[in-house]
PDB file of C-alpha atoms and ligand atoms in Angstrom:
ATOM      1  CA  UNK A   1      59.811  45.856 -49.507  1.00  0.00           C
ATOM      2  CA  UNK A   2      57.241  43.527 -50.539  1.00  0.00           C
ATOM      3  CA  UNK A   3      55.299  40.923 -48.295  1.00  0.00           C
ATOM      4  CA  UNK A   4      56.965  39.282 -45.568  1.00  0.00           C
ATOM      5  CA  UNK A   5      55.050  36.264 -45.446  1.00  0.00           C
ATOM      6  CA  UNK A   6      52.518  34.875 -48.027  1.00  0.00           C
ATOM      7  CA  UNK A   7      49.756  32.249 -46.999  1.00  0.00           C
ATOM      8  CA  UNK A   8      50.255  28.992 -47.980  1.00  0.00           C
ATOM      9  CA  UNK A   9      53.484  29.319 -49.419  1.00  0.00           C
ATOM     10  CA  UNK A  10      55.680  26.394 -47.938  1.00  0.00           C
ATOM     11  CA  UNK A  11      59.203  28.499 -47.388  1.00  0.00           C
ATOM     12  CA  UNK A  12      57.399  30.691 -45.859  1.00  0.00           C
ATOM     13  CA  UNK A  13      56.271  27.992 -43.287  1.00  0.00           C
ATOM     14  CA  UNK A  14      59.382  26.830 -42.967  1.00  0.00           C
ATOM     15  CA  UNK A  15      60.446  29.935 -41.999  1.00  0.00           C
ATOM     16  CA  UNK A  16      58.034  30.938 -39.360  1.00  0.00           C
ATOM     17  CA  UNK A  17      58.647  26.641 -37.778  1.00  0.00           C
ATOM     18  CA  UNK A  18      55.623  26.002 -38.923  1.00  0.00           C
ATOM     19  CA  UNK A  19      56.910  23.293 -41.292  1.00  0.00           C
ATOM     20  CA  UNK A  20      59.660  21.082 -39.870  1.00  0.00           C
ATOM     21  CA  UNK A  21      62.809  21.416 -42.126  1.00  0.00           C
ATOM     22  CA  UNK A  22      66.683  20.133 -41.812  1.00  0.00           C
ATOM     23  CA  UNK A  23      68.027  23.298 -40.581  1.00  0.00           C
ATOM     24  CA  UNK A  24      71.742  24.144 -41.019  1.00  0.00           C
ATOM     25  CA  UNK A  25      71.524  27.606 -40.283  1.00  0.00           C
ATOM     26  CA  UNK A  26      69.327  30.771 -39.671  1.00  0.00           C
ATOM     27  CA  UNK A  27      69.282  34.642 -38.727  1.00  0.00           C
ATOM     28  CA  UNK A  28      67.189  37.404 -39.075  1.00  0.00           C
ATOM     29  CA  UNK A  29      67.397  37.322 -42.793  1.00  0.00           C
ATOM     30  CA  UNK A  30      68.204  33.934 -44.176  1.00  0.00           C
ATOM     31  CA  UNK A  31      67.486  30.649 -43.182  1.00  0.00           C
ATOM     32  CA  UNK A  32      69.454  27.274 -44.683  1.00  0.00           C
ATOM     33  CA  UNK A  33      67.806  23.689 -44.653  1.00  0.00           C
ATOM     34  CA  UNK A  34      68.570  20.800 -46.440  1.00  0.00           C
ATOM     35  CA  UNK A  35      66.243  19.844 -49.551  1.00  0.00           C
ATOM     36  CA  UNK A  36      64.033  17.179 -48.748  1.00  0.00           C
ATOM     37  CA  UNK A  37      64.638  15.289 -52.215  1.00  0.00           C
ATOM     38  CA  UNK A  38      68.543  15.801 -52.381  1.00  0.00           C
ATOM     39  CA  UNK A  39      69.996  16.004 -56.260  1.00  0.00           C
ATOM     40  CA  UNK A  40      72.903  15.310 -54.919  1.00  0.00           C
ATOM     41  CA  UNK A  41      75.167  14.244 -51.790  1.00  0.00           C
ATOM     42  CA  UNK A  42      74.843  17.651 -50.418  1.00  0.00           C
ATOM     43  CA  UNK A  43      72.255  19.135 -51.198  1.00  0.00           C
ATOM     44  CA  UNK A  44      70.985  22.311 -49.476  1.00  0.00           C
ATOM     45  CA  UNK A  45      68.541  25.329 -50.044  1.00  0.00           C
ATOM     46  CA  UNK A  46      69.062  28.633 -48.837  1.00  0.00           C
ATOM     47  CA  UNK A  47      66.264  31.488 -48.536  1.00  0.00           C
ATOM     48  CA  UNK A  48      65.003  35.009 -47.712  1.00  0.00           C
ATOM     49  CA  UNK A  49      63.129  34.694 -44.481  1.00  0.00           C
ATOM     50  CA  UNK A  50      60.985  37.763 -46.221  1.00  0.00           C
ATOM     51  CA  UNK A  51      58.774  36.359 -48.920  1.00  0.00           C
ATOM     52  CA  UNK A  52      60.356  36.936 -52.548  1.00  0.00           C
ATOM     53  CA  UNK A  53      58.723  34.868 -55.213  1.00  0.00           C
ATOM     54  CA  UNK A  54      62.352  35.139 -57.461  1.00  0.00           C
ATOM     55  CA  UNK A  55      65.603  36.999 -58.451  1.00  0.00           C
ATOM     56  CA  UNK A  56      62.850  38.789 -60.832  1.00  0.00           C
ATOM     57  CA  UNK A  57      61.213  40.240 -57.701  1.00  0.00           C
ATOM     58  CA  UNK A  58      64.688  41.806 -55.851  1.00  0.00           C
ATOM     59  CA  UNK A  59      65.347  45.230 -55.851  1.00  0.00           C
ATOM     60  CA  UNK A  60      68.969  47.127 -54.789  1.00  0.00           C
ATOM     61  CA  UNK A  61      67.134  47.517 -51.570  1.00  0.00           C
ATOM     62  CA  UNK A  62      67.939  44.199 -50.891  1.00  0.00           C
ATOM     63  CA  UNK A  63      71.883  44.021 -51.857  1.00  0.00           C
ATOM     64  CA  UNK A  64      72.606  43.554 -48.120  1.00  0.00           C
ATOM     65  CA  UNK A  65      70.434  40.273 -48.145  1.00  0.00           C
ATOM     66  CA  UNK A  66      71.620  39.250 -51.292  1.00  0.00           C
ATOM     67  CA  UNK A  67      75.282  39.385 -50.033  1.00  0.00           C
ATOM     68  CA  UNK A  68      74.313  37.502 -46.854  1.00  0.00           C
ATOM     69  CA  UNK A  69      72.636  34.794 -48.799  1.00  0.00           C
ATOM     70  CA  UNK A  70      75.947  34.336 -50.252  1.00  0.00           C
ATOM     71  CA  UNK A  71      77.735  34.567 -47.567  1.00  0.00           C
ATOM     72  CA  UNK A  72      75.800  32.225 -45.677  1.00  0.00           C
ATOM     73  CA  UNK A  73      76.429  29.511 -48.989  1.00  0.00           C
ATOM     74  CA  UNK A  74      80.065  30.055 -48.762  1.00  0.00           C
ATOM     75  CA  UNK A  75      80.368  29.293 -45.306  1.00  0.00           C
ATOM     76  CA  UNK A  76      77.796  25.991 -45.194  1.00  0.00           C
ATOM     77  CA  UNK A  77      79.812  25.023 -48.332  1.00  0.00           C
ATOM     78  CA  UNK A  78      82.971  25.244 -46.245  1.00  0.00           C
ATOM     79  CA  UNK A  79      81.464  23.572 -43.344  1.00  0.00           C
ATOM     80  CA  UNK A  80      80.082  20.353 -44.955  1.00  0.00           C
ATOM     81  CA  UNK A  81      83.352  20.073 -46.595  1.00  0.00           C
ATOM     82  CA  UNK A  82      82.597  21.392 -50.314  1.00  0.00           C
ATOM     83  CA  UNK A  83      85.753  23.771 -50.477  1.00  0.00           C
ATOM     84  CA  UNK A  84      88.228  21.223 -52.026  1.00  0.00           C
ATOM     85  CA  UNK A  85      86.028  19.927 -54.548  1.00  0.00           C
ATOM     86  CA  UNK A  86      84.294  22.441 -55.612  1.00  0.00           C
ATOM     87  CA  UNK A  87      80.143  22.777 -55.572  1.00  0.00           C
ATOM     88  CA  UNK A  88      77.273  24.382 -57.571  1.00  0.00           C
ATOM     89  CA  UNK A  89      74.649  27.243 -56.396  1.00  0.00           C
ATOM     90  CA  UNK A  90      71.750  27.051 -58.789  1.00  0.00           C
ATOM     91  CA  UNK A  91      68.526  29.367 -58.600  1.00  0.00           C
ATOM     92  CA  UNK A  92      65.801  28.026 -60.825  1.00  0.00           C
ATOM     93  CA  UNK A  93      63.848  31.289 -62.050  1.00  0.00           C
ATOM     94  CA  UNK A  94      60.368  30.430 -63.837  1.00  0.00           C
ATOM     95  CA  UNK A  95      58.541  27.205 -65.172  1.00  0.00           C
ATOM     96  CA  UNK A  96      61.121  26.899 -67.692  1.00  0.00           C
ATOM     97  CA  UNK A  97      63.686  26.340 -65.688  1.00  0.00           C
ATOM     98  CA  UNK A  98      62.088  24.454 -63.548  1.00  0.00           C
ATOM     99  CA  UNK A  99      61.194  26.387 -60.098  1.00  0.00           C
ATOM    100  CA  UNK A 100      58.348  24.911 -58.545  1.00  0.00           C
ATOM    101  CA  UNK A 101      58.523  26.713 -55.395  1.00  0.00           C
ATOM    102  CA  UNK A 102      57.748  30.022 -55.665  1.00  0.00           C
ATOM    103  CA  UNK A 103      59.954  31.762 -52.990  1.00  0.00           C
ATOM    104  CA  UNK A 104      63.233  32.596 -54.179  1.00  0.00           C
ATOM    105  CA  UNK A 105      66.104  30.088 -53.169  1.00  0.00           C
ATOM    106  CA  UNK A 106      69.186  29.212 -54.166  1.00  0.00           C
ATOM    107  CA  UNK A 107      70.234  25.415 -54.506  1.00  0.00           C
ATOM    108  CA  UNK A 108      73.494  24.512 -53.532  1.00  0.00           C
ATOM    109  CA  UNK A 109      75.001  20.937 -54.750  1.00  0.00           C
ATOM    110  CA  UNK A 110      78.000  19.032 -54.202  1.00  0.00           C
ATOM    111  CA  UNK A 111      79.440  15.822 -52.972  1.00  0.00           C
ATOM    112  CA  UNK A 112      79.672  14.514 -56.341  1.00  0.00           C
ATOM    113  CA  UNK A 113      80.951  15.445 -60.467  1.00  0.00           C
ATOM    114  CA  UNK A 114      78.315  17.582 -61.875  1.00  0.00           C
ATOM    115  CA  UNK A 115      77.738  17.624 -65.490  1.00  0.00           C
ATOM    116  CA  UNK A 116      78.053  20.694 -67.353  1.00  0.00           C
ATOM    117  CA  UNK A 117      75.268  22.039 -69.165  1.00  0.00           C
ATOM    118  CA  UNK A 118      72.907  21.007 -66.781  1.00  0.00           C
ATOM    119  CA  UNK A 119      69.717  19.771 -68.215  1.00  0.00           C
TER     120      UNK A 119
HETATM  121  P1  LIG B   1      62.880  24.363 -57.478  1.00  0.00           P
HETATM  122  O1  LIG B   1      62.398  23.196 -58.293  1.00  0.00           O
HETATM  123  O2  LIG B   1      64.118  25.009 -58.013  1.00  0.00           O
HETATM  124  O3  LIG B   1      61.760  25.355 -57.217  1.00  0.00           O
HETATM  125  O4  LIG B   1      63.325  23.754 -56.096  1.00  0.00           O
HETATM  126  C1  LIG B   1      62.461  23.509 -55.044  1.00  0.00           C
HETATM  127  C2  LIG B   1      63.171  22.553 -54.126  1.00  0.00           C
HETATM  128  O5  LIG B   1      62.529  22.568 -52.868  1.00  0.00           O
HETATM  129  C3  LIG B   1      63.175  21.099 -54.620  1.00  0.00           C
HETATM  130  O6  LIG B   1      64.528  20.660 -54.772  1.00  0.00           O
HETATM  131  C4  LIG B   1      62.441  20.361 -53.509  1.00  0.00           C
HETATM  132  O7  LIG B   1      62.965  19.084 -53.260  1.00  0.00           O
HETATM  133  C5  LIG B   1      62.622  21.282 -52.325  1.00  0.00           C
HETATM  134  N1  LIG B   1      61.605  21.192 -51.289  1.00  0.00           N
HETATM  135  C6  LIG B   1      60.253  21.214 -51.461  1.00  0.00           C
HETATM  136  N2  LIG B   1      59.635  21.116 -50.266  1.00  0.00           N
HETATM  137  C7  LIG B   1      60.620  21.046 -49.329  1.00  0.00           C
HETATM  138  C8  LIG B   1      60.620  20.920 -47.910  1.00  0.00           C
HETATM  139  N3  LIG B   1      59.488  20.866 -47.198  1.00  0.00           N
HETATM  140  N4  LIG B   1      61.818  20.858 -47.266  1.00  0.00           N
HETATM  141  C9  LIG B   1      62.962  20.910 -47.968  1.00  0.00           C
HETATM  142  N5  LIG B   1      63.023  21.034 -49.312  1.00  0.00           N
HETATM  143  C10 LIG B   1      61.870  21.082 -49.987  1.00  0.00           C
END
């Protein structure tokens, strides 16, 4: 199962309410906050409560929390109004591609066109 917290990682803060975030939603598996430098309108981030540095690290011991993760974007999509118009979930895996948090999280954009490849 891995670690379920790792020092001085700042999701893992976040999770425990240790860092003060823009939270949208939580249970005892996933928590949603919005990003504190938004790339977009709407811009939100949501995460394992358990500490996984990246899709790299999951196992099929975690489908269930995989599948609420998704869930969870679905229905914050819907609720801030991204249904209609459509939105992008993005999980950055690796210095290439640009993840500089190490605890795996899933971006999800909207509010405005987005470009196609992204950059
Ligand atoms: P990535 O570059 O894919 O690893 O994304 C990390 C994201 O976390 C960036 O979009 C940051 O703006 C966001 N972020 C970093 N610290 C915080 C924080 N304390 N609260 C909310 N979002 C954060």
């Amino acid at each position: 199962m891995g670690v379920l917290r790792l020092s001085g990682c700042i999701f893992c803060a976040i999770a425990a309410g240790e860092i003060k975030s823009q939270l949208l939603y939580e249970d005892d598996q996933v928590l949603a906050f919005r990003d504190i430098n938004p790339a977009a309108p709407v811009h939100f981030l949501v995460i394992p409560r358990r500490h996984i540095a990246s899709v790299l690290d999951l196992d099929p011991g975690d489908a269930d929390l995989v599948a609420q993760i998704h869930v969870v974007i679905g229905k914050l999509a819907a609720d801030l109004g991204l249904a209609d118009m459509g939105f992008r979930v993005v999980v950055n895996t690796g210095e290439v591609a640009g993840q500089t948090v190490g605890h795996l999280h899933y971006h999800v954009l909207g509010g405005r066109e987005l470009g196609w490849p992204p950059g």
